[in-house]
Structures are given as structure tokens and as C-alpha cells.
Short mmCIF file of C-alpha atoms and ligand atoms in Angstrom, two decimals:
data_model
loop_
_atom_site.label_atom_id
_atom_site.label_comp_id
_atom_site.label_asym_id
_atom_site.label_seq_id
_atom_site.Cartn_x
_atom_site.Cartn_y
_atom_site.Cartn_z
CA MET A 1 -12.79 -3.48 -21.41
CA LYS A 2 -16.44 -3.31 -21.29
CA LYS A 3 -18.08 -0.05 -20.76
CA THR A 4 -20.51 -1.25 -18.59
CA ASP A 5 -17.94 -2.75 -16.08
CA LEU A 6 -15.79 0.53 -16.43
CA LYS A 7 -18.95 2.39 -15.33
CA LYS A 8 -19.22 0.23 -12.12
CA TYR A 9 -15.81 0.35 -11.31
CA ALA A 10 -15.94 3.94 -11.56
CA ARG A 11 -19.12 4.31 -9.42
CA LEU A 12 -17.22 1.77 -7.17
CA ILE A 13 -14.32 4.22 -6.50
CA ALA A 14 -16.62 7.06 -6.07
CA ARG A 15 -19.29 5.55 -3.83
CA LYS A 16 -16.99 3.15 -1.76
CA GLY A 17 -12.94 4.01 -2.56
CA ALA A 18 -13.32 7.74 -2.08
CA ASN A 19 -17.26 7.87 -0.37
CA VAL A 20 -17.42 11.12 -2.06
CA GLN A 21 -19.60 13.34 0.29
CA PRO A 22 -22.27 15.61 -0.92
CA GLY A 23 -20.71 19.19 -1.31
CA GLN A 24 -17.33 17.93 -1.17
CA GLN A 25 -14.59 18.63 -3.73
CA VAL A 26 -12.63 15.95 -5.08
CA VAL A 27 -8.97 15.92 -6.90
CA VAL A 28 -8.09 12.97 -9.10
CA ALA A 29 -4.65 12.37 -9.97
CA ALA A 30 -4.41 10.03 -13.19
CA ALA A 31 -2.39 9.86 -16.46
CA VAL A 32 -3.66 11.51 -19.59
CA THR A 33 -3.64 7.63 -21.34
CA ASP A 34 -6.52 6.86 -19.00
CA ALA A 35 -8.74 10.04 -19.91
CA ASP A 36 -11.76 8.04 -20.93
CA PHE A 37 -11.92 6.38 -17.50
CA VAL A 38 -11.20 9.39 -15.68
CA HIS A 39 -14.33 10.94 -17.37
CA MET A 40 -16.13 8.29 -15.64
CA VAL A 41 -14.86 8.64 -12.51
CA VAL A 42 -15.45 12.46 -12.59
CA ASP A 43 -18.88 11.62 -13.91
CA GLU A 44 -19.65 9.35 -11.07
CA CYS A 45 -18.19 11.85 -8.43
CA TYR A 46 -20.40 14.31 -9.40
CA LYS A 47 -23.10 11.86 -8.97
CA ALA A 48 -22.76 11.33 -5.58
CA GLY A 49 -22.44 15.13 -4.88
CA ALA A 50 -19.20 16.23 -5.12
CA SER A 51 -19.15 20.26 -5.25
CA THR A 52 -16.09 20.25 -8.24
CA VAL A 53 -13.90 17.80 -9.32
CA SER A 54 -10.27 18.49 -10.38
CA VAL A 55 -7.84 16.19 -12.38
CA GLU A 56 -4.38 16.41 -11.96
CA TRP A 57 -2.64 14.79 -15.15
CA GLY A 58 0.50 13.48 -14.77
CA ASP A 59 2.52 10.26 -16.16
CA ASP A 60 6.23 8.77 -15.72
CA ALA A 61 7.42 10.01 -19.11
CA LEU A 62 6.95 14.24 -17.87
CA THR A 63 8.50 12.89 -14.41
CA LEU A 64 11.40 11.36 -16.62
CA LEU A 65 11.85 14.38 -18.63
CA ASP A 66 11.75 16.62 -15.78
CA TYR A 67 14.58 14.93 -13.95
CA LYS A 68 16.36 14.49 -17.54
CA TYR A 69 16.52 18.25 -18.10
CA ALA A 70 15.68 20.20 -15.52
CA ASP A 71 18.29 21.59 -12.64
CA VAL A 72 17.84 20.08 -9.21
CA LYS A 73 17.51 23.50 -7.61
CA ASP A 74 14.82 24.20 -10.30
CA LEU A 75 12.94 21.17 -9.50
CA GLN A 76 13.65 21.80 -5.60
CA GLU A 77 11.51 25.15 -5.98
CA PHE A 78 8.24 25.22 -4.18
CA PRO A 79 6.50 28.40 -5.49
CA ARG A 80 3.96 30.82 -4.18
CA TRP A 81 1.21 29.16 -6.10
CA LEU A 82 2.06 25.82 -5.05
CA GLN A 83 1.90 26.70 -1.45
CA GLU A 84 -1.58 28.40 -1.78
CA LYS A 85 -2.84 25.16 -3.53
CA TRP A 86 -1.89 23.55 -0.53
CA LYS A 87 -3.07 26.06 1.98
CA TYR A 88 -6.43 26.05 -0.01
CA ARG A 89 -6.51 22.06 0.06
CA ALA A 90 -5.99 21.84 3.82
CA LYS A 91 -9.00 24.36 4.30
CA LYS A 92 -11.36 22.44 2.13
CA LEU A 93 -10.09 18.93 2.30
CA PRO A 94 -11.13 17.53 -0.90
CA ALA A 95 -11.27 13.89 -1.22
CA ARG A 96 -8.45 12.22 -3.35
CA ILE A 97 -8.54 9.56 -5.89
CA TYR A 98 -4.95 8.13 -7.13
CA ILE A 99 -5.69 5.99 -10.38
CA ASP A 100 -2.44 4.10 -11.14
CA SER A 101 -1.51 2.67 -14.45
CA SER A 102 2.03 3.26 -14.43
CA ASP A 103 4.77 0.90 -16.04
CA PRO A 104 6.30 -1.03 -13.21
CA ASP A 105 9.80 -0.12 -15.27
CA ALA A 106 9.19 3.37 -16.06
CA LEU A 107 11.13 4.96 -13.33
CA ALA A 108 14.17 2.44 -13.71
CA ALA A 109 16.05 5.05 -15.96
CA ILE A 110 15.78 7.91 -13.17
CA ASP A 111 18.66 9.38 -11.71
CA GLN A 112 18.21 8.25 -8.00
CA ASN A 113 20.53 10.86 -6.45
CA LYS A 114 18.61 13.82 -8.34
CA GLN A 115 15.52 12.67 -7.25
CA MET A 116 16.35 11.57 -3.71
CA ALA A 117 18.01 15.66 -3.68
CA VAL A 118 14.62 16.87 -4.68
CA ARG A 119 12.48 14.90 -2.38
CA LYS A 120 14.56 15.97 0.61
CA VAL A 121 13.63 19.73 0.10
CA ILE A 122 10.26 19.34 -1.35
CA SER A 123 8.74 16.92 0.93
CA PRO A 124 9.19 18.47 4.30
CA LYS A 125 7.62 21.76 2.43
CA VAL A 126 4.53 20.06 0.94
CA TRP A 127 4.23 18.01 4.46
CA LYS A 128 3.58 21.28 6.39
CA TYR A 129 0.57 21.50 4.97
CA ARG A 130 -0.42 18.01 4.62
CA LYS A 131 0.29 17.05 7.97
CA PRO A 132 -2.93 19.07 9.60
CA MET A 133 -4.92 17.63 6.81
CA GLU A 134 -4.38 13.99 7.58
CA GLY A 135 -6.85 11.86 9.11
CA HIS A 136 -9.10 14.58 7.95
CA TYR A 137 -9.80 13.67 4.41
CA GLN A 138 -10.62 10.29 2.20
CA TRP A 139 -8.45 8.89 -0.25
CA THR A 140 -8.09 6.14 -2.22
CA ILE A 141 -5.59 4.22 -4.37
CA VAL A 142 -6.61 2.07 -7.37
CA ALA A 143 -5.47 0.97 -10.47
CA MET A 144 -6.04 0.89 -14.36
CA PRO A 145 -4.55 -1.30 -16.66
CA SER A 146 -1.84 0.28 -19.24
CA GLU A 147 -0.23 -1.56 -21.93
CA ALA A 148 3.41 -1.21 -20.72
CA TRP A 149 2.25 -2.98 -17.14
CA ALA A 150 -0.08 -5.50 -18.62
CA LYS A 151 2.93 -6.32 -21.42
CA LYS A 152 5.22 -6.61 -18.09
CA LEU A 153 2.71 -9.52 -17.04
CA PHE A 154 2.16 -11.02 -20.31
CA PRO A 155 5.13 -10.50 -22.43
CA GLU A 156 3.78 -13.11 -25.40
CA ASP A 157 0.81 -11.44 -25.94
CA THR A 158 -0.22 -8.43 -27.94
CA GLY A 159 -0.51 -5.16 -25.94
CA LYS A 160 -4.36 -5.56 -26.51
CA GLN A 161 -4.82 -9.08 -25.56
CA ALA A 162 -2.25 -8.26 -22.53
CA VAL A 163 -4.23 -5.46 -21.50
CA GLU A 164 -7.77 -7.37 -21.46
CA LYS A 165 -6.02 -10.06 -19.38
CA LEU A 166 -4.63 -7.69 -16.83
CA TRP A 167 -8.10 -5.73 -16.96
CA GLN A 168 -9.76 -9.15 -15.86
CA ALA A 169 -7.47 -10.00 -13.08
CA ILE A 170 -8.36 -6.05 -11.81
CA MET A 171 -12.07 -6.87 -12.26
CA THR A 172 -11.93 -10.25 -10.29
CA THR A 173 -9.68 -8.81 -7.95
CA THR A 174 -11.71 -5.84 -7.07
CA ARG A 175 -14.58 -7.74 -6.80
CA LEU A 176 -16.48 -6.22 -9.72
CA HIS A 177 -18.64 -9.01 -10.58
CA GLY A 178 -22.50 -8.54 -9.77
CA ASP A 179 -22.95 -5.55 -7.30
CA PRO A 180 -19.23 -4.37 -6.56
CA VAL A 181 -20.56 -1.79 -3.95
CA LYS A 182 -22.49 -4.59 -2.01
CA ASN A 183 -19.52 -7.20 -2.27
CA TRP A 184 -17.38 -4.56 -0.99
CA GLU A 185 -19.85 -3.57 2.03
CA GLU A 186 -19.65 -7.66 2.74
CA HIS A 187 -15.81 -7.79 2.25
CA SER A 188 -15.08 -4.80 4.42
CA ALA A 189 -17.39 -6.70 7.21
CA ASN A 190 -15.87 -9.60 6.97
CA LEU A 191 -12.22 -8.20 7.48
CA ALA A 192 -13.49 -6.00 10.32
CA ALA A 193 -14.85 -9.12 11.82
CA LYS A 194 -11.52 -10.69 11.78
CA CYS A 195 -9.84 -7.77 13.21
CA ALA A 196 -12.27 -7.88 16.00
CA ILE A 197 -11.49 -11.35 16.95
CA LEU A 198 -7.77 -10.39 16.55
CA ASN A 199 -7.81 -7.38 18.83
CA GLY A 200 -10.03 -9.10 21.47
CA MET A 201 -7.38 -11.73 22.12
CA ASN A 202 -4.68 -9.61 23.42
CA ILE A 203 -2.15 -11.23 21.17
CA LYS A 204 1.65 -11.12 22.69
CA THR A 205 3.44 -13.24 19.99
CA LEU A 206 2.64 -14.79 16.77
CA THR A 207 4.94 -18.12 15.71
CA TYR A 208 5.03 -19.09 12.10
CA HIS A 209 6.06 -22.50 11.02
CA ASN A 210 5.98 -23.96 7.38
CA SER A 211 8.00 -26.56 5.21
CA LYS A 212 9.94 -23.72 3.24
CA GLY A 213 12.03 -23.21 6.61
CA THR A 214 10.19 -20.76 8.38
CA ASP A 215 10.35 -20.85 12.23
CA PHE A 216 9.90 -17.38 13.03
CA THR A 217 8.33 -15.41 16.32
CA VAL A 218 7.32 -11.93 16.14
CA GLY A 219 6.13 -9.98 19.25
CA LEU A 220 3.07 -7.33 19.25
CA MET A 221 2.67 -4.14 20.81
CA PRO A 222 0.08 -3.89 23.59
CA GLN A 223 -0.83 -0.28 22.41
CA ALA A 224 -1.21 -1.52 18.48
CA VAL A 225 -4.39 -3.03 16.91
CA PHE A 226 -5.08 -5.12 14.00
CA ALA A 227 -6.34 -2.97 11.22
CA ALA A 228 -8.12 -3.68 7.86
CA GLY A 229 -9.16 -2.62 4.52
CA ALA A 230 -11.77 0.48 5.56
CA GLU A 231 -10.48 3.91 7.11
CA ASP A 232 -12.43 6.51 9.18
CA THR A 233 -11.61 9.96 9.21
CA PHE A 234 -11.58 11.55 12.28
CA GLU A 235 -15.08 13.13 11.35
CA GLY A 236 -16.29 9.52 11.18
CA ILE A 237 -16.48 9.05 7.27
CA THR A 238 -15.19 5.49 6.23
CA PHE A 239 -13.29 4.96 3.11
CA GLN A 240 -11.11 2.37 1.29
CA PRO A 241 -7.41 3.33 0.95
CA ASN A 242 -6.63 0.56 -1.45
CA MET A 243 -8.54 -1.31 -4.00
CA PRO A 244 -8.04 -4.28 -3.70
CA THR A 245 -7.26 -5.04 0.00
CA GLU A 246 -7.38 -8.66 1.63
CA GLU A 247 -5.10 -7.83 4.97
CA CYS A 248 -5.58 -7.75 8.57
CA PHE A 249 -2.21 -5.53 9.59
CA THR A 250 -0.62 -4.01 12.61
CA SER A 251 3.18 -2.77 13.13
CA PRO A 252 4.84 -5.26 15.61
CA ASP A 253 7.13 -4.57 18.64
CA LYS A 254 10.24 -3.78 16.58
CA ARG A 255 12.57 -5.26 19.36
CA THR A 256 10.87 -8.87 19.25
CA ALA A 257 11.35 -10.76 15.90
CA ASN A 258 13.38 -14.13 16.24
CA GLY A 259 14.24 -16.84 13.96
CA THR A 260 13.95 -17.31 10.20
CA VAL A 261 11.61 -16.10 7.57
CA MET A 262 11.42 -17.43 3.97
CA ALA A 263 9.47 -15.53 1.52
CA SER A 264 7.02 -17.57 -0.50
CA LEU A 265 6.93 -15.22 -3.86
CA PRO A 266 9.36 -13.06 -5.77
CA LEU A 267 9.87 -9.77 -5.02
CA SER A 268 10.11 -6.90 -7.29
CA LEU A 269 12.98 -4.52 -5.95
CA MET A 270 14.47 -1.79 -8.58
CA GLY A 271 13.04 -3.21 -11.60
CA LYS A 272 14.73 -6.54 -10.64
CA VAL A 273 12.87 -9.77 -9.21
CA VAL A 274 14.38 -11.52 -6.35
CA SER A 275 12.92 -14.81 -5.58
CA ASP A 276 13.83 -17.66 -2.62
CA PHE A 277 14.93 -15.48 -0.34
CA GLY A 278 14.82 -14.90 3.43
CA PHE A 279 15.94 -13.09 6.39
CA THR A 280 17.06 -14.38 10.07
CA PHE A 281 16.30 -12.09 12.75
CA LYS A 282 17.63 -11.76 16.36
CA ASP A 283 15.89 -9.47 18.98
CA GLY A 284 14.28 -7.71 16.11
CA LYS A 285 17.10 -6.84 13.64
CA VAL A 286 17.91 -8.68 10.74
CA VAL A 287 21.51 -10.62 11.48
CA ASP A 288 21.44 -12.69 8.03
CA VAL A 289 20.06 -12.39 4.54
CA ILE A 290 19.75 -15.61 2.95
CA ALA A 291 19.46 -15.51 -1.03
CA ARG A 292 20.14 -17.80 -4.02
CA ASN A 293 22.98 -16.19 -5.31
CA GLU A 294 25.36 -13.18 -4.68
CA GLU A 295 23.96 -10.58 -6.89
CA GLU A 296 20.37 -11.03 -5.09
CA LYS A 297 22.10 -11.19 -1.52
CA LYS A 298 23.89 -7.63 -2.61
CA MET A 299 20.56 -6.27 -3.18
CA LEU A 300 18.68 -7.19 -0.49
CA SER A 301 21.71 -6.40 2.12
CA ASP A 302 21.65 -3.21 0.60
CA LEU A 303 18.08 -2.66 1.07
CA VAL A 304 18.11 -3.54 4.79
CA ASN A 305 21.00 -1.35 5.05
CA MET A 306 19.43 1.75 4.05
CA ASP A 307 19.12 2.93 7.50
CA GLU A 308 18.58 1.86 11.01
CA GLY A 309 15.01 1.08 10.92
CA ALA A 310 15.37 -1.03 7.54
CA SER A 311 16.90 -3.65 9.13
CA TYR A 312 13.73 -4.11 11.73
CA LEU A 313 10.03 -4.93 10.94
CA GLY A 314 7.19 -2.48 10.25
CA GLU A 315 4.49 -4.61 9.51
CA VAL A 316 2.85 -7.87 9.99
CA ALA A 317 -0.09 -8.76 7.44
CA LEU A 318 -2.03 -11.92 7.87
CA VAL A 319 -3.87 -12.78 4.15
CA PRO A 320 -5.20 -16.24 3.55
CA PHE A 321 -3.48 -18.30 0.98
CA ASP A 322 -6.36 -18.39 -1.36
CA SER A 323 -7.22 -14.87 -1.44
CA PRO A 324 -8.72 -13.47 -5.14
CA ILE A 325 -5.15 -12.08 -5.64
CA ASN A 326 -3.08 -15.10 -5.06
CA GLN A 327 -5.93 -17.27 -7.27
CA THR A 328 -4.72 -15.30 -10.13
CA GLY A 329 -1.28 -16.89 -9.80
CA LEU A 330 0.16 -13.52 -10.86
CA LEU A 331 2.99 -11.12 -9.94
CA PHE A 332 1.47 -7.71 -10.76
CA TYR A 333 4.79 -5.88 -10.44
CA ASN A 334 2.82 -3.10 -8.34
CA THR A 335 2.52 -3.53 -4.37
CA LEU A 336 -1.31 -2.66 -4.26
CA PHE A 337 -2.02 -6.13 -5.66
CA ASP A 338 1.08 -8.29 -4.48
CA GLU A 339 1.05 -7.33 -0.84
CA ASN A 340 -2.46 -8.44 -0.71
CA ALA A 341 -1.80 -11.93 -2.20
CA VAL A 342 -0.93 -13.74 0.85
CA CYS A 343 0.60 -13.07 4.45
CA HIS A 344 3.29 -10.65 4.52
CA LEU A 345 6.01 -8.82 6.51
CA ALA A 346 7.18 -5.59 5.94
CA ILE A 347 10.98 -4.28 7.04
CA GLY A 348 11.17 -0.65 7.51
CA MET A 349 8.49 2.15 8.73
CA GLY A 350 5.59 0.97 11.02
CA PHE A 351 2.09 2.67 10.97
CA THR A 352 1.27 5.15 13.52
CA ASP A 353 -2.25 4.74 12.58
CA VAL A 354 -2.52 1.14 14.22
CA ILE A 355 -1.83 2.73 17.60
CA PRO A 356 -5.35 4.39 18.74
CA GLY A 357 -4.87 7.75 20.01
CA TYR A 358 -1.66 8.20 18.66
CA GLU A 359 -2.57 11.99 17.28
CA LYS A 360 -3.16 12.77 21.04
CA MET A 361 0.37 11.39 22.48
CA THR A 362 3.21 13.68 23.18
CA GLU A 363 6.57 13.59 21.27
CA GLU A 364 7.80 11.49 24.57
CA GLU A 365 5.34 8.97 24.57
CA ARG A 366 5.59 8.55 20.54
CA LYS A 367 9.34 8.10 20.85
CA ALA A 368 8.97 5.49 23.67
CA LEU A 369 6.71 3.34 21.64
CA PRO A 370 8.44 0.11 19.87
CA LEU A 371 7.33 1.31 16.58
CA ASN A 372 9.45 1.17 13.88
CA ASP A 373 10.64 4.08 11.43
CA SER A 374 12.80 4.25 8.27
CA VAL A 375 12.40 5.73 4.71
CA VAL A 376 11.81 2.54 3.34
CA HIS A 377 8.60 0.44 3.99
CA THR A 378 9.19 -2.99 1.75
CA ASP A 379 6.57 -5.61 2.03
CA PHE A 380 7.71 -9.18 1.18
CA MET A 381 5.11 -12.36 0.91
CA ILE A 382 5.83 -15.34 3.37
CA GLY A 383 2.59 -17.23 3.21
CA THR A 384 1.93 -20.72 1.97
CA ALA A 385 -0.33 -23.24 1.62
CA ASP A 386 1.04 -25.22 4.60
CA LEU A 387 1.43 -22.26 6.84
CA SER A 388 0.75 -22.41 10.68
CA ILE A 389 0.66 -19.15 12.72
CA VAL A 390 0.00 -19.60 16.83
CA ALA A 391 -0.79 -16.82 18.65
CA GLU A 392 0.33 -16.33 22.00
CA THR A 393 -1.95 -14.67 24.41
CA GLU A 394 -0.74 -11.94 27.09
CA SER A 395 -2.75 -14.53 29.68
CA GLY A 396 -0.43 -17.23 28.45
CA LYS A 397 -2.81 -19.07 26.09
CA THR A 398 -1.99 -20.41 22.76
CA VAL A 399 -4.49 -20.29 19.80
CA GLN A 400 -4.17 -21.58 16.48
CA ILE A 401 -4.94 -18.40 14.27
CA PHE A 402 -3.78 -19.87 10.81
CA LYS A 403 -3.70 -23.26 9.57
CA ASP A 404 -2.88 -24.87 6.07
CA GLY A 405 -2.10 -20.89 4.63
CA THR A 406 -5.59 -19.48 6.05
CA TRP A 407 -7.54 -18.71 8.82
CA ALA A 408 -8.40 -20.94 11.53
CA ILE A 409 -10.47 -18.51 13.91
ZN1 LIG B 501 0.46 -4.62 4.09
#
């Protein structure tokens, strides 16, 4: 990893990812193993005008130790100083940068029930402070290669070689070549233009076909829009929540999925890789799970039975088959990358931020929306080189929006 490239990446994260504003505080969450890079990011945040930058160090090994030794009731504590920290943040609205280098298998040994019991108590307590902050601060999730993660992708290589290969893949997919800030301005504008076309069509349904066996229709909500990469705070500051990003996405009308959709890439599920699977939907709900063996069928069935919403769709995303991520030919075992490879769907929770004005709606209006809700949100890839997607508009017109796996509009 060349220092000059790392510096470019750090600058991109501060300027485009978090878009740090003059006088704004910044909080960076990262692992100690990434200390050198974190120092560069902090440097760039200050250069962008940050008032103070604080780093919250943590890693999977610490999380594992907590869950190995500490009692549930001790982990469920939300002490006064933490409450004060969140209160302070809700007032100061720091930009947040998450640097993810975690080993996809690191938490496989964690006691799931214990973790669930802790989350159940802690999440609502934190949410009380976080909720009023939502939409008022910039945040970004970015990746850094760690040896454990890299070895998962390149098990044949030495640790050092594997890290270098993963870094090259991160550089390509986050468009670090040349002038990355300029690259992201162009990329963002292209994605926004696609969303504008889609949103101008008043799409009622999308129908998918390919030779893998996908024959599937899903309806969209008239209230929802397609969104892409960049987001704006309510104050109008643009930021990039995910780097990389390639998708134009929305949440569908959860009652309307019908037909069969086949996955086109493997899915990493609880530390295992599931391939060649599919789902059949009827009036929005999964009624059949297609899998290559009983074990994988059970894993997928457990997933869609997690709660009521887990068997309905929460996301429809359009990504061309020739995306930079798919061109690497890698499975990253990390959603940030894998969900941006090709067209995908997600079962589970839908997104409230694709509904303009959602924050001003009454509780009743929100409940009336056919927007899915669930504790899970699991993306699975369905895009292939021969995927066709035809949109039917509210006025009854049909428009081919994807042909041979890529944009036709
Ligand atoms: Zn997505």
C-alpha cells in the first residue's frame, strides 16, 4: 500500500465521504490495527476545517472478549457518562467516519443469544439520543484491508500479498486512480441522473427475466423514489454514506412481489457461503425457497422466518453487470462491496429515507405505507449478463430499463 495512495484515500474520505464542514467536530470509529491510516484520516479532517477529531478505537477481538467474560446485566448497563456523551453528540452533531477492516469470520464464535439480549436493552437507550440526530449529520462507511479479511479472499497468498491484492481491489472500486475527488463528483452526478430518469417515469412495476430462471415482477410505491450514492442532511450538506457505491435503490410495495427470482452470486450468511438459490414470491411473501441442498435450504428458510417482515422485500436496487466491483470477480464477504456488484434485492427492512417527507408524516400515515419492516435486511444479488428489466409506468407504458445486464435508459 503506497503512502501516496493512502493519503489520497484519506482525503477522499474527509472531503467527499464525510464532507467535513469548517468548525465541525468529527468522530472516527476504527480498529487499532489501522492506526497509521487513521492518523492520515484525522490529518485530512483537520485540513478540511474540523474543530476537533476524536477516535473511538475498537475491534472484533475486544467485542469477543466482552461477550466471553462479562455478564449480560453488566453489558446491558448504559452508564451516566455514556448518556452524557450521546447528549453532547446530539447537540454538536459531529460527522462520523467508520473504517471497516473486520474479519468476516471474527464474530462467528460470539454467543448470539447473549448479544441479542444486550442489543435489546442497549439499542433503544442509544436510539433515544440518536433519533433526533438522524438526518442532521454526515456519516460514511469505508473499508481498509486487514490481514484476516484479505486472507479470506486470497487464502493461497501470504498475508502481505493478500492485503496488497485486497487494497488494489479497494482502490479500483473506490475510484482512487487519478483525482478521486473529481472521480466521485462525476460518478455521483451519473448516479443522480439515472435516479432522475427513473423517478420521472412514475414506474408502477418492474419485471425481471434471465436465463437463470428469474421470472419475477415487483410493484413500487407511488410515494417512494429511487435514491443513489450521495445523501443530503436536512441542512443540505451532501455526503457519501457508502464508499464504494454503485446502486440506484428504492423500497418496493411489500405486497406486490410475484414469481421466482434466482440469485446470481453467492451469499455469505452467518459465516457460510450459500450459492445457487432462489425465492418464489406470492403477493409479496416468500412462499418457496429454492436451494441446492437441505442444509442451505434450512439456512435460507430460517432467515426468511426470522420475523413477519423477513419474508417480504425491503429493497430493489439497480446496478449494471459491468460495475467496477463485479469486474474484480471477487466475493468480498462484506456487504459494502458485495451489494454493489450487480442488481440486487433485499428481504427484510425497507428504507424510510426513500419516502420524501417521511419525517413529517404522522404515525398513522407511516403505518399505512406498504413499506416493509423487519429486524433483518439481507441483500442478495440477482444481476446477470443477460438480465432484462422492463418497467411498466402508471400510464401503462412499458420501457426497457435494463438490457443484457446493464442500463438501457
Ligand atoms: Zn442496496
